[in-house]
PDB file of C-alpha atoms and ligand atoms in Angstrom:
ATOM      1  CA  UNK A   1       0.000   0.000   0.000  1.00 68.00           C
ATOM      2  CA  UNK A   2       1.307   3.586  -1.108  1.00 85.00           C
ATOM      3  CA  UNK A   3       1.857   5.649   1.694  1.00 91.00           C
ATOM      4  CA  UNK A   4       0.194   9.288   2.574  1.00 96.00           C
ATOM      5  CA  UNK A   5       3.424  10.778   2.208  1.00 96.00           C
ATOM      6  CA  UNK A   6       5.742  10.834  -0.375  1.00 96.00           C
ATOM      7  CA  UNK A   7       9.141  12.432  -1.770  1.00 97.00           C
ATOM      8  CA  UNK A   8      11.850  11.971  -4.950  1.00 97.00           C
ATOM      9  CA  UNK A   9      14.198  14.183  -3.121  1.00 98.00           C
ATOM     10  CA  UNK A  10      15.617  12.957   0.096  1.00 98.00           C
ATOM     11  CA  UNK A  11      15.864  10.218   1.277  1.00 98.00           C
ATOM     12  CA  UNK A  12      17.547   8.731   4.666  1.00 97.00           C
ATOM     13  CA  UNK A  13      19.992   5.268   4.644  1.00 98.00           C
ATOM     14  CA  UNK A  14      20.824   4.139   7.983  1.00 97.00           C
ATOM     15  CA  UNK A  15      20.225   7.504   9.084  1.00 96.00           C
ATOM     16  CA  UNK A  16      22.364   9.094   6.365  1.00 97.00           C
ATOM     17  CA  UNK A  17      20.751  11.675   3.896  1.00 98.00           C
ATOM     18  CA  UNK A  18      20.818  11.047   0.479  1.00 98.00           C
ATOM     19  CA  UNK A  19      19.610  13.537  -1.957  1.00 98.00           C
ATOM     20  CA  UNK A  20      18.626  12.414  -5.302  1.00 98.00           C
ATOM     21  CA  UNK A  21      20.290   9.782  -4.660  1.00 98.00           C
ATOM     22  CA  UNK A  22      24.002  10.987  -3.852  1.00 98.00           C
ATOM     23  CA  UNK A  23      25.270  10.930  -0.101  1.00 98.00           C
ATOM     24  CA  UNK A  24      25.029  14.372   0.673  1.00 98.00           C
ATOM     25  CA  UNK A  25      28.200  13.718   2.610  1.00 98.00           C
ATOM     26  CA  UNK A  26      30.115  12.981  -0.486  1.00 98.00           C
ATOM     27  CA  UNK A  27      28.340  16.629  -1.927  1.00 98.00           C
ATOM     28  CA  UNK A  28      29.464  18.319   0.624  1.00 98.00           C
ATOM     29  CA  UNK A  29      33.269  20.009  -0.225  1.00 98.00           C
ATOM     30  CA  UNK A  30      32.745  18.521  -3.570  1.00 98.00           C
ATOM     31  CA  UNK A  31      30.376  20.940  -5.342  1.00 98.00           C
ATOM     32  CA  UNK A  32      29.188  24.600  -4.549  1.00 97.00           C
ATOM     33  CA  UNK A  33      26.037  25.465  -3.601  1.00 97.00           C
ATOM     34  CA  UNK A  34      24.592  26.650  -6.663  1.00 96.00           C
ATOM     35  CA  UNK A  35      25.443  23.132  -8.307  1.00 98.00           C
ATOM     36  CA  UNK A  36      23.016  21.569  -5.475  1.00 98.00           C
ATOM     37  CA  UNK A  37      20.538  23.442  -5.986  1.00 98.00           C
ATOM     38  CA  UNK A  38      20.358  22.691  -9.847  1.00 98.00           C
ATOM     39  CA  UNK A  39      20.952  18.753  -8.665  1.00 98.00           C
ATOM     40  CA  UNK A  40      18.034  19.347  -5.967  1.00 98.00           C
ATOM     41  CA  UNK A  41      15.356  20.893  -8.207  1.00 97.00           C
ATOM     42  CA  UNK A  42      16.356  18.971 -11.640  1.00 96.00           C
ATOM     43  CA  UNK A  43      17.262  15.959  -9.669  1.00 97.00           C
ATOM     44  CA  UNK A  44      21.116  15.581 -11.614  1.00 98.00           C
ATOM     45  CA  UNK A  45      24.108  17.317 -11.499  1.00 98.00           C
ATOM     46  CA  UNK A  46      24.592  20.226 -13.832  1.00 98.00           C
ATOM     47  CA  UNK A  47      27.099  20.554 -16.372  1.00 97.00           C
ATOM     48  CA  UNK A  48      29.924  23.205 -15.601  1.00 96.00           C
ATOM     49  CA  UNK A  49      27.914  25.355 -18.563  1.00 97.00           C
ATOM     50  CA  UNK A  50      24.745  24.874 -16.493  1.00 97.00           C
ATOM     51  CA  UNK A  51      26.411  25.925 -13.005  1.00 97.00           C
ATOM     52  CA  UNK A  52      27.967  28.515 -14.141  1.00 97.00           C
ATOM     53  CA  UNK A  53      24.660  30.163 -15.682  1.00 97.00           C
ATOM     54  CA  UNK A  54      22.683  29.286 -12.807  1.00 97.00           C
ATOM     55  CA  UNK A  55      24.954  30.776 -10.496  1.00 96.00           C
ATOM     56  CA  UNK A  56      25.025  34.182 -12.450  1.00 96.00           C
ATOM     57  CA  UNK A  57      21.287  34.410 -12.721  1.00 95.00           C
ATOM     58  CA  UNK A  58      21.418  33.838  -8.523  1.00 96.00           C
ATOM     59  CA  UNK A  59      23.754  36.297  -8.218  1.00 95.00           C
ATOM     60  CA  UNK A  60      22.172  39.002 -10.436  1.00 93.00           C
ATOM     61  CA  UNK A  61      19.577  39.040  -8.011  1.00 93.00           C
ATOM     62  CA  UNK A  62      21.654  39.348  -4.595  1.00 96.00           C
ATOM     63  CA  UNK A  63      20.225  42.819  -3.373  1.00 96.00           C
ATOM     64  CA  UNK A  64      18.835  45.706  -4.962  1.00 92.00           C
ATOM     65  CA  UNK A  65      19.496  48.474  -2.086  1.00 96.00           C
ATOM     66  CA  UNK A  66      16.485  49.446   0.499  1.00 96.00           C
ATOM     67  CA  UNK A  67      14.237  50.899  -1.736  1.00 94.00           C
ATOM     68  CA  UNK A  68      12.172  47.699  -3.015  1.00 94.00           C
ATOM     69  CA  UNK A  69       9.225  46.492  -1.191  1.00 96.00           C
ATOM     70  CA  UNK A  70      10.940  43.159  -0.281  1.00 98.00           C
ATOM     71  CA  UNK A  71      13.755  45.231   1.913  1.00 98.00           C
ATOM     72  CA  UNK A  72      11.656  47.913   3.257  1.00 98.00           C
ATOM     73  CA  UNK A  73       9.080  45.147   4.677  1.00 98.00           C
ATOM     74  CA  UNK A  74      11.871  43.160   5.542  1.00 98.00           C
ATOM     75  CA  UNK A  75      13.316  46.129   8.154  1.00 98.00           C
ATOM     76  CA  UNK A  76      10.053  47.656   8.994  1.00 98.00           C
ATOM     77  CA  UNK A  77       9.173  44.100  10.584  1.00 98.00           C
ATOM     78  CA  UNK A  78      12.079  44.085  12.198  1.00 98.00           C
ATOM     79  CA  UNK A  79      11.969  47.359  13.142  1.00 98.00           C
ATOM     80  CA  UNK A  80       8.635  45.809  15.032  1.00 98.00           C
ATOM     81  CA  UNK A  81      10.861  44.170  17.283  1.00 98.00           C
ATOM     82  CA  UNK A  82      10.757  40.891  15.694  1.00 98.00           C
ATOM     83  CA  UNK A  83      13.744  37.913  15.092  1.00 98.00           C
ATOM     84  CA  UNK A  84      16.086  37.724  11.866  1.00 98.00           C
ATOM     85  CA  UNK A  85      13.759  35.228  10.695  1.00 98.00           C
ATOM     86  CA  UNK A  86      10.638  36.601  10.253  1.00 98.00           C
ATOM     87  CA  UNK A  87      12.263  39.882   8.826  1.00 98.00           C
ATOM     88  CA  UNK A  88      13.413  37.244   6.028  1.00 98.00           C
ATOM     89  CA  UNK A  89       9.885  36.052   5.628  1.00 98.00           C
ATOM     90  CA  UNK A  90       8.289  39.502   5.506  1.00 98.00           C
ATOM     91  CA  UNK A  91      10.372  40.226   2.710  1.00 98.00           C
ATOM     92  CA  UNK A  92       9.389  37.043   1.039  1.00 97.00           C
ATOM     93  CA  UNK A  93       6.089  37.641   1.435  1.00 97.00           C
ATOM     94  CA  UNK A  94       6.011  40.500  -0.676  1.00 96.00           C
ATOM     95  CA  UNK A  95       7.157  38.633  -3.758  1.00 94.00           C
ATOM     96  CA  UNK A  96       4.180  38.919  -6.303  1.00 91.00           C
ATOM     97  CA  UNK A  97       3.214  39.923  -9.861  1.00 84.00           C
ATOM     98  CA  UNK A  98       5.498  43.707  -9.375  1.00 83.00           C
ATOM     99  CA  UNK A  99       8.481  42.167  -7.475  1.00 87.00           C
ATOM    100  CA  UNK A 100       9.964  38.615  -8.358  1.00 83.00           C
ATOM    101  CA  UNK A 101       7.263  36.985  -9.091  1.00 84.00           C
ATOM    102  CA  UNK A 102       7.243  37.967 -12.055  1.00 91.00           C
ATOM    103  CA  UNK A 103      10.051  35.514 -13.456  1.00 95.00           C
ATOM    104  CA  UNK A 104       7.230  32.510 -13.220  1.00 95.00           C
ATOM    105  CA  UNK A 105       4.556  34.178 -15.113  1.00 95.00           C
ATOM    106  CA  UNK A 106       6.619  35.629 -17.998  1.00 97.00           C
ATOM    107  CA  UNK A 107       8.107  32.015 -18.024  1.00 98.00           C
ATOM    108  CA  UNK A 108       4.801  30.459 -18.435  1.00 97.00           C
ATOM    109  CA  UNK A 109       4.563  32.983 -21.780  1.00 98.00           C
ATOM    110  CA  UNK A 110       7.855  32.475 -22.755  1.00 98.00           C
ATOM    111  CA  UNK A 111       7.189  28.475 -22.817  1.00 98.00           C
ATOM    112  CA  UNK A 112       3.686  28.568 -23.987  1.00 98.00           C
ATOM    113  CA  UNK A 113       4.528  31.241 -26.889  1.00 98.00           C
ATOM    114  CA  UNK A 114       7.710  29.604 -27.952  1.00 98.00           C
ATOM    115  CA  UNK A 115       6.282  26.213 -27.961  1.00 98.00           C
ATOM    116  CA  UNK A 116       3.829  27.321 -31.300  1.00 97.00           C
ATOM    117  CA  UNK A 117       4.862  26.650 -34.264  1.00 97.00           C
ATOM    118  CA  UNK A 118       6.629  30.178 -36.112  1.00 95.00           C
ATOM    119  CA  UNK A 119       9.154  32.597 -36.176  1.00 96.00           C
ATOM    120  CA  UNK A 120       9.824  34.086 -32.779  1.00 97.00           C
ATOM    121  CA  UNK A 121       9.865  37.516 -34.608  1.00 96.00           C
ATOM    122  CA  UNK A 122       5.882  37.090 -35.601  1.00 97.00           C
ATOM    123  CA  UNK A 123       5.057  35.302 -32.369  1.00 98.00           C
ATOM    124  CA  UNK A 124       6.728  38.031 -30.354  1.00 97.00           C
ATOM    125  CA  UNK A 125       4.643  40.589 -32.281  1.00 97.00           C
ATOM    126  CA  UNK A 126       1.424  38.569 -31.863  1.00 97.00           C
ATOM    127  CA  UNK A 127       1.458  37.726 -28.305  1.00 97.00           C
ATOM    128  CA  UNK A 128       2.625  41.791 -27.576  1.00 98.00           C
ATOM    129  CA  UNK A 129      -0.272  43.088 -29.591  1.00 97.00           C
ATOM    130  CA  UNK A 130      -2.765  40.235 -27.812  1.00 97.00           C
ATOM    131  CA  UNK A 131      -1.754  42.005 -24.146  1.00 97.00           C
ATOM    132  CA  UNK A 132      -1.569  45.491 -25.141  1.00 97.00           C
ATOM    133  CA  UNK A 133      -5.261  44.809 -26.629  1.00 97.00           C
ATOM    134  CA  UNK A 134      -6.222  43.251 -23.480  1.00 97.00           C
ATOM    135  CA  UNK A 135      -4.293  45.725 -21.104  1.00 96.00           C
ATOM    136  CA  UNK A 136      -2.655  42.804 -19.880  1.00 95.00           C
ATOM    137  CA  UNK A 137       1.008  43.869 -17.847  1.00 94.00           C
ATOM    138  CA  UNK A 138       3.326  41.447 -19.741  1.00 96.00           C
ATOM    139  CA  UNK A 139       5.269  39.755 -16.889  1.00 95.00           C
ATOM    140  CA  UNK A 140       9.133  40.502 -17.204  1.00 95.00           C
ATOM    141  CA  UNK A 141       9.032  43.830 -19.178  1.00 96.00           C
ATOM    142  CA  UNK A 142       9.451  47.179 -17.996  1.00 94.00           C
ATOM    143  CA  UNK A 143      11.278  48.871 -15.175  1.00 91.00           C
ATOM    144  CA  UNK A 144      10.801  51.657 -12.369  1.00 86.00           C
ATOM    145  CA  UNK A 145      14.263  52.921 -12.581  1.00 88.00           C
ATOM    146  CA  UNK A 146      15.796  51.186 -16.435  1.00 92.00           C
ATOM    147  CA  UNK A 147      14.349  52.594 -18.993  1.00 91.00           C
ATOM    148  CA  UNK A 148      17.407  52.161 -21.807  1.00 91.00           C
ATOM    149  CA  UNK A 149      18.309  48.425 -20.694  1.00 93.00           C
ATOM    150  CA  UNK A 150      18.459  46.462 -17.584  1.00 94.00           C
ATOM    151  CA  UNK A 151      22.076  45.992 -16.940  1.00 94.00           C
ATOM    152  CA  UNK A 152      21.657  42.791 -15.096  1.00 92.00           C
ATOM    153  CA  UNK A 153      19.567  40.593 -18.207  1.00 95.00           C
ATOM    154  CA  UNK A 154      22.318  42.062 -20.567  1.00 95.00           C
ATOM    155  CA  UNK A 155      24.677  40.530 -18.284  1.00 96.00           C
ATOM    156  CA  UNK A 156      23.106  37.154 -17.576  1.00 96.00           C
ATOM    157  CA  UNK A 157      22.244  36.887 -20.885  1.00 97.00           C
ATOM    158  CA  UNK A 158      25.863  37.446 -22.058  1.00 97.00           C
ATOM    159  CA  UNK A 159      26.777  35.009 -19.921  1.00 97.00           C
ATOM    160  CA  UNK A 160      23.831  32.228 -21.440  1.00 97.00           C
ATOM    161  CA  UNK A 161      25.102  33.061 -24.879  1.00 97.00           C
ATOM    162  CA  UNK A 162      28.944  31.912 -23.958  1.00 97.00           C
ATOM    163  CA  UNK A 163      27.697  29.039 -22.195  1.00 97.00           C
ATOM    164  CA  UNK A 164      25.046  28.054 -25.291  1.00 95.00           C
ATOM    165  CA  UNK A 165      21.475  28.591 -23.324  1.00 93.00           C
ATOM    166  CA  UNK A 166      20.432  31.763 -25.431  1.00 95.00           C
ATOM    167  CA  UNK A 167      17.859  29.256 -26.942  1.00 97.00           C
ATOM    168  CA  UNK A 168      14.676  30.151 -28.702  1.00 98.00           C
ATOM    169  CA  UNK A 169      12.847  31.214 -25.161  1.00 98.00           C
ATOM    170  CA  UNK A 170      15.439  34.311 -24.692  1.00 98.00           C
ATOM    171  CA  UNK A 171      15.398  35.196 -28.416  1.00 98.00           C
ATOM    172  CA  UNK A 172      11.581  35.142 -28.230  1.00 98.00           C
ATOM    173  CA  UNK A 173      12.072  37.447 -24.654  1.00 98.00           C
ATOM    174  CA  UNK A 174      14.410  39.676 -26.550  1.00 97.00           C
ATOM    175  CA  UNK A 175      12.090  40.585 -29.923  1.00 97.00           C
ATOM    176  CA  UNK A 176       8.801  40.921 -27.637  1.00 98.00           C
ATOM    177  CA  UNK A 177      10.637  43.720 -25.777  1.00 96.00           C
ATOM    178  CA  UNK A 178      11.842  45.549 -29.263  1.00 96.00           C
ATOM    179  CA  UNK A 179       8.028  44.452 -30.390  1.00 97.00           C
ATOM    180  CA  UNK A 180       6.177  46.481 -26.812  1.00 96.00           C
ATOM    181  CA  UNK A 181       8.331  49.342 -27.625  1.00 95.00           C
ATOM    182  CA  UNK A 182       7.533  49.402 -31.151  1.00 96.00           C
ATOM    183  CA  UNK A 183       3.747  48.757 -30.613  1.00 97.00           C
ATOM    184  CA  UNK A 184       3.238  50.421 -26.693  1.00 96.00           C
ATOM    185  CA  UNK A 185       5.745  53.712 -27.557  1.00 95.00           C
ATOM    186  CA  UNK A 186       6.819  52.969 -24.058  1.00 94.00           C
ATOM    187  CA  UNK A 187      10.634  51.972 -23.121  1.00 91.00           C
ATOM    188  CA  UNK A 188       9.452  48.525 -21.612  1.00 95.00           C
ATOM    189  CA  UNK A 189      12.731  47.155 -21.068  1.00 96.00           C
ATOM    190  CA  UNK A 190      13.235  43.064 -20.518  1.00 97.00           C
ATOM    191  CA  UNK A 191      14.337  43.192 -16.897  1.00 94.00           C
ATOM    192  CA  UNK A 192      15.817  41.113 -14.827  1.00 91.00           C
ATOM    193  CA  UNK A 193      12.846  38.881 -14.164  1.00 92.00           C
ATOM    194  CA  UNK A 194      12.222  38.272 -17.799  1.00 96.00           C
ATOM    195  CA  UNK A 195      15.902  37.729 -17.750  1.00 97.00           C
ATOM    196  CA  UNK A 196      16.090  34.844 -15.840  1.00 97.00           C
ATOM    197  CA  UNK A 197      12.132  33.470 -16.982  1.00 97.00           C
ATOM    198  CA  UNK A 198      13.894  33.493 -20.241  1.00 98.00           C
ATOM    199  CA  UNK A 199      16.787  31.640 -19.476  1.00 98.00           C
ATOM    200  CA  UNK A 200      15.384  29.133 -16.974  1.00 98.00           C
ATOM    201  CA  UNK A 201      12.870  28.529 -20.093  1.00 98.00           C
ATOM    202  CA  UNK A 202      16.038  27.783 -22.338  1.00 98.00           C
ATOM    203  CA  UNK A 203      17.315  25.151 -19.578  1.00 97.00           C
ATOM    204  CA  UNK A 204      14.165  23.460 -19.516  1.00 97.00           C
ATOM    205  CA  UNK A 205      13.043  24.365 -16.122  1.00 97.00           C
ATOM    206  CA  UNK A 206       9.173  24.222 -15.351  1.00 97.00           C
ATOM    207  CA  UNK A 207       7.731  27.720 -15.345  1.00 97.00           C
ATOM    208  CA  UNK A 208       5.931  26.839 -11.818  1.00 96.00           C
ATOM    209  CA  UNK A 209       9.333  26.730 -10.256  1.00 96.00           C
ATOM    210  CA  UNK A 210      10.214  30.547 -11.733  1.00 95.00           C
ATOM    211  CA  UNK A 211       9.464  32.621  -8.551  1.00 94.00           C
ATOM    212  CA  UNK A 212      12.262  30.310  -6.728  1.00 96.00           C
ATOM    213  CA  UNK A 213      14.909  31.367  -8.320  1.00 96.00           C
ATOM    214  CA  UNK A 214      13.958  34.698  -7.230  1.00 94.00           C
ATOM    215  CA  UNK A 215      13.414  33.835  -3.402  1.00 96.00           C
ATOM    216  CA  UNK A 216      17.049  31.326  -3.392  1.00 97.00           C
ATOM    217  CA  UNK A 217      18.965  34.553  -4.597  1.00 96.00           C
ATOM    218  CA  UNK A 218      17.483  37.469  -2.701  1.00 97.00           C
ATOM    219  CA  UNK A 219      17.126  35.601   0.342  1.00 98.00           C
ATOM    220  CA  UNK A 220      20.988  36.034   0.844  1.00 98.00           C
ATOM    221  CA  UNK A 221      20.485  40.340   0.677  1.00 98.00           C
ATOM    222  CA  UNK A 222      17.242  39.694   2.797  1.00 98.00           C
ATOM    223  CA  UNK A 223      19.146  38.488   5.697  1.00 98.00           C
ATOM    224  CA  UNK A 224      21.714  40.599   5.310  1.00 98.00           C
ATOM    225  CA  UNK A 225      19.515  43.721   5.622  1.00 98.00           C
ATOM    226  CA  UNK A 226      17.240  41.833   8.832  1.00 98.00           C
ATOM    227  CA  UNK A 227      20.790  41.754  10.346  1.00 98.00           C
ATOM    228  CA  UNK A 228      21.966  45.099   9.371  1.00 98.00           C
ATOM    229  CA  UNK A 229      18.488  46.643  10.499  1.00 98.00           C
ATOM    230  CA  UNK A 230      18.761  44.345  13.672  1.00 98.00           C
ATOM    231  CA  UNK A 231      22.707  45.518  14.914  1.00 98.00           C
ATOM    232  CA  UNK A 232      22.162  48.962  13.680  1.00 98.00           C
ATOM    233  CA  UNK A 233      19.076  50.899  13.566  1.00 97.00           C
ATOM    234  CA  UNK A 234      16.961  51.824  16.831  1.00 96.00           C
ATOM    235  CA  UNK A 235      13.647  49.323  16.622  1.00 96.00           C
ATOM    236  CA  UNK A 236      10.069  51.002  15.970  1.00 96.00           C
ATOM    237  CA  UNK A 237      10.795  52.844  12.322  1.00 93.00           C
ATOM    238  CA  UNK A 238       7.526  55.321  11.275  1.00 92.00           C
ATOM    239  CA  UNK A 239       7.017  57.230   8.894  1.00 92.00           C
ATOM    240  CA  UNK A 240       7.660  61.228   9.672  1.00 93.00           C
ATOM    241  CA  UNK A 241       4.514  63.800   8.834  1.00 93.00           C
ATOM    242  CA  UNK A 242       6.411  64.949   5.671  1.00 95.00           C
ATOM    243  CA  UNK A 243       6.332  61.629   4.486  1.00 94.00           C
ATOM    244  CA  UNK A 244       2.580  61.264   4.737  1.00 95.00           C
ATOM    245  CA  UNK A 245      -0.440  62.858   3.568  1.00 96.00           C
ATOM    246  CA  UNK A 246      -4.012  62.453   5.135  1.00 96.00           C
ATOM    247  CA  UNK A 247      -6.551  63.297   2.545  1.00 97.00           C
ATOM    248  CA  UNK A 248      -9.923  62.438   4.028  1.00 98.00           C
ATOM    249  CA  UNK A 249     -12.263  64.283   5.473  1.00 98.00           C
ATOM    250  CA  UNK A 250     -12.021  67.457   7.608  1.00 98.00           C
ATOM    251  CA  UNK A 251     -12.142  67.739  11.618  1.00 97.00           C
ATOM    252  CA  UNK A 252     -15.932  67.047  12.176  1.00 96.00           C
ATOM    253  CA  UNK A 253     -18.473  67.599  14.522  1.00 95.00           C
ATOM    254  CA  UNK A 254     -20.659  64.416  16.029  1.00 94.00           C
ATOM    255  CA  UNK A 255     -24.182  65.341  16.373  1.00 92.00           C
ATOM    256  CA  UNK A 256     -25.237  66.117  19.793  1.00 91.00           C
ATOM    257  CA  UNK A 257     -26.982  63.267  22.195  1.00 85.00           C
ATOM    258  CA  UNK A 258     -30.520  62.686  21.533  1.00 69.00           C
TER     259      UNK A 258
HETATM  260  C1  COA B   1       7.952  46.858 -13.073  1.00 78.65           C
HETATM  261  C2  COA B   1       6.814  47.859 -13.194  1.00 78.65           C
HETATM  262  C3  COA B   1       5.956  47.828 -11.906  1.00 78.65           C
HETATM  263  C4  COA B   1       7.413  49.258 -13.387  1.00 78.65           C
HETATM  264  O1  COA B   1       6.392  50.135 -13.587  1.00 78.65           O
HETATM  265  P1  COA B   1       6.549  51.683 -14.019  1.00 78.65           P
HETATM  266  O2  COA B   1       7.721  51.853 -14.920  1.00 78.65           O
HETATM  267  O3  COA B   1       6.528  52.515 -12.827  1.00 78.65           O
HETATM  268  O4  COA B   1       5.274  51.883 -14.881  1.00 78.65           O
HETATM  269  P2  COA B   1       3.749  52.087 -14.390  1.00 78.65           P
HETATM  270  O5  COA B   1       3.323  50.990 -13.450  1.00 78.65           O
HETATM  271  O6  COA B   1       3.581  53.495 -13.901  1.00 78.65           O
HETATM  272  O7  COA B   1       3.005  51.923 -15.790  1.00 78.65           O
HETATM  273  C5  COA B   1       3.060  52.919 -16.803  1.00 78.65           C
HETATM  274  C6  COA B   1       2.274  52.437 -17.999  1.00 78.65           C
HETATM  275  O8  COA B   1       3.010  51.398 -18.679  1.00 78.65           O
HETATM  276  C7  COA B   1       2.213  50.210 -18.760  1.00 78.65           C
HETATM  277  N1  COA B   1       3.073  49.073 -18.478  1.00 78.65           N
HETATM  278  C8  COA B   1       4.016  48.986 -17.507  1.00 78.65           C
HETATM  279  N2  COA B   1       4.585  47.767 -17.538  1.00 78.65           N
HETATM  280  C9  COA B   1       3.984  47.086 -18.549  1.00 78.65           C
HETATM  281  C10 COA B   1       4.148  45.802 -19.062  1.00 78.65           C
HETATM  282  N3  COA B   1       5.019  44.966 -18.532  1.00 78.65           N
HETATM  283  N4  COA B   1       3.391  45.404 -20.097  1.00 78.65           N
HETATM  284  C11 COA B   1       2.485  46.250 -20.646  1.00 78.65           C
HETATM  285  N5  COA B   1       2.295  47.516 -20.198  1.00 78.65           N
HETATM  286  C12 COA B   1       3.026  47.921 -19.156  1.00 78.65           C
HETATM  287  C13 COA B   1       1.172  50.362 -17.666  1.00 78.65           C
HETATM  288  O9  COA B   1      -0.005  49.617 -17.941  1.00 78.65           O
HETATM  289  C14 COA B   1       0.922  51.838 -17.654  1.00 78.65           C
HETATM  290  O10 COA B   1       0.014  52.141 -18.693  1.00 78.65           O
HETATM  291  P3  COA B   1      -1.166  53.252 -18.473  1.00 78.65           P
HETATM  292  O11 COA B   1      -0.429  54.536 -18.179  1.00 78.65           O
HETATM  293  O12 COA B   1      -1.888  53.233 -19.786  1.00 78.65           O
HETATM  294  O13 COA B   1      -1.974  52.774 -17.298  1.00 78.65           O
HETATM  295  C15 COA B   1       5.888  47.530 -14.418  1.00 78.65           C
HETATM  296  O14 COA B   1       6.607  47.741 -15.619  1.00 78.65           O
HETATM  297  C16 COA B   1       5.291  46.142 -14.372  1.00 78.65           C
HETATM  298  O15 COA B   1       4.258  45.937 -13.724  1.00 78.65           O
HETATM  299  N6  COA B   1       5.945  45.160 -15.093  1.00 78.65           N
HETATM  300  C17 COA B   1       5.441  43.811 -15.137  1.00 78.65           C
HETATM  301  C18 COA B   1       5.827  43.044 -13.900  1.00 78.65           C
HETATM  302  C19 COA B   1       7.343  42.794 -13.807  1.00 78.65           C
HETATM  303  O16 COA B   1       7.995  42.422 -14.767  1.00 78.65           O
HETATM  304  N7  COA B   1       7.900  42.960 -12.603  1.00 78.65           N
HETATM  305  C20 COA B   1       9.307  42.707 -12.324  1.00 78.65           C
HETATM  306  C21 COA B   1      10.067  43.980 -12.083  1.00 78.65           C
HETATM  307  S1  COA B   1      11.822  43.692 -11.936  1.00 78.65           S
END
């Protein structure tokens, strides 16, 4: 009989753990971290092409400063008088559709556009005029601060071409973001998000796993900025009055007793 529980990942040999499969004893000193990972969620080893990718995508996404929402709930929380810990978590927490999240959605377009039959160039210009017609936000384009080029997907993807993952997916990722310009008038880079969705497409990851990426490299500048916030900043942050605005209704009377 099957059993309620079940896992492909770990599993334990006279009380050893063995992850897909290898002693994670004979891992350990023998590859980086970045290598497990890719053995953990693909369940083998990558090639030294596939590491070295995979580790610049994780690194492209260390830490982007205090300003994103990730950071600034991360301190506030702490600021709350709260552990390390859940500092990390709050940050997490904000990963969604504007912040991270986006790598697994624009993935799931990426892998569901590419995989019709056609030139990227016309499928890119079909699935951009389908969301601008729908006022749909296409997942992985556009930035708050880049409005030339995001630094970091040039970077990664630089690195994806040398290494020979610059497949179909990040072509397609490339011409939609010439094809938004073209058809929005807007200067909707591919950012860093789209970046990676692209690439992680091109190394036949499953979209659904997208948003990890995200959390298993910024989960490294979370920590660091719980800590930082923790051994350096008085607890309870607020917000001064010339940071706010009330815009509601005026001082009011309440009618008298009956
Ligand atoms: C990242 C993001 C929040 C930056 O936004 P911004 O530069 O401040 O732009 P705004 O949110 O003010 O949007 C300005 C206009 O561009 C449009 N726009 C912005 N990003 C768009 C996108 N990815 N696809 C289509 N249209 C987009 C908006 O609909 C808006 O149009 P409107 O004025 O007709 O309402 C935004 O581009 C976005 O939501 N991108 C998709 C999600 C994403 O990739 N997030 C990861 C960021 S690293």
């Amino acid at each position: 009989m099957s059993k309620k529980w079940r896992t492909a990942i770990t599993q334990h040999i006279d009380g050893e753990p063995y992850v897909r499969g290898y002693r994670l004893l004979d891992l350990v000193g023998r590859y980086s971290f970045s290598q497990v990972a890719y053995l953990t969620l693909k369940g083998e080893l990558p090639t030294p092409a596939e590491a070295r990718v995979l580790d610049a995508m994780l690194v492209s996404v260390v830490d982007h400063g205090l300003a994103p929402p990730s950071a600034v709930a991360d301190r506030v929380v702490i600021s709350g008088g709260n552990p390390l810990h859940v500092g990390v978590a709050a940050g997490i927490l904000t990963f969604g559709e504007a912040h991270g999240g986006a790598i697994e959605s624009a993935a799931r377009v990426f892998q569901e556009t590419a995989a019709r039959d056609g030139d990227v160039r016309e499928l890119a210009a079909e699935r951009v005029a389908e969301a601008l017609s729908r006022k749909e936000r296409l997942p992985g384009f556009g930035h708050r601060l880049y409005k030339e080029a995001d630094p970091r997907t040039a970077r990664i993807f630089g690195i994806a071409k040398e290494e020979g993952f610059f497949g179909r997916h990040s072509a397609l990722a490339e011409v939609m973001a010439e094809e938004l310009k073209k058809q929005s008038g807007r200067p909707l880079v591919l950012n860093v998000d789209g970046g990676i969705a692209a690439i992680i497409s091109d190394m036949g990851f499953d979209w659904r796993l997208g948003k990890g990426f995200f959390i298993m490299g910024r989960v490294v500048g979370l920590v660091a900025q719980a800590f930082e916030e923790i051994t350096r900043e008085r607890p309870f942050r607020r917000l001064s009055e010339d940071e706010m605005e009330y815009d509601g209704v005026p001082p009011r009377e309440l009618e008298p007793d009956s």
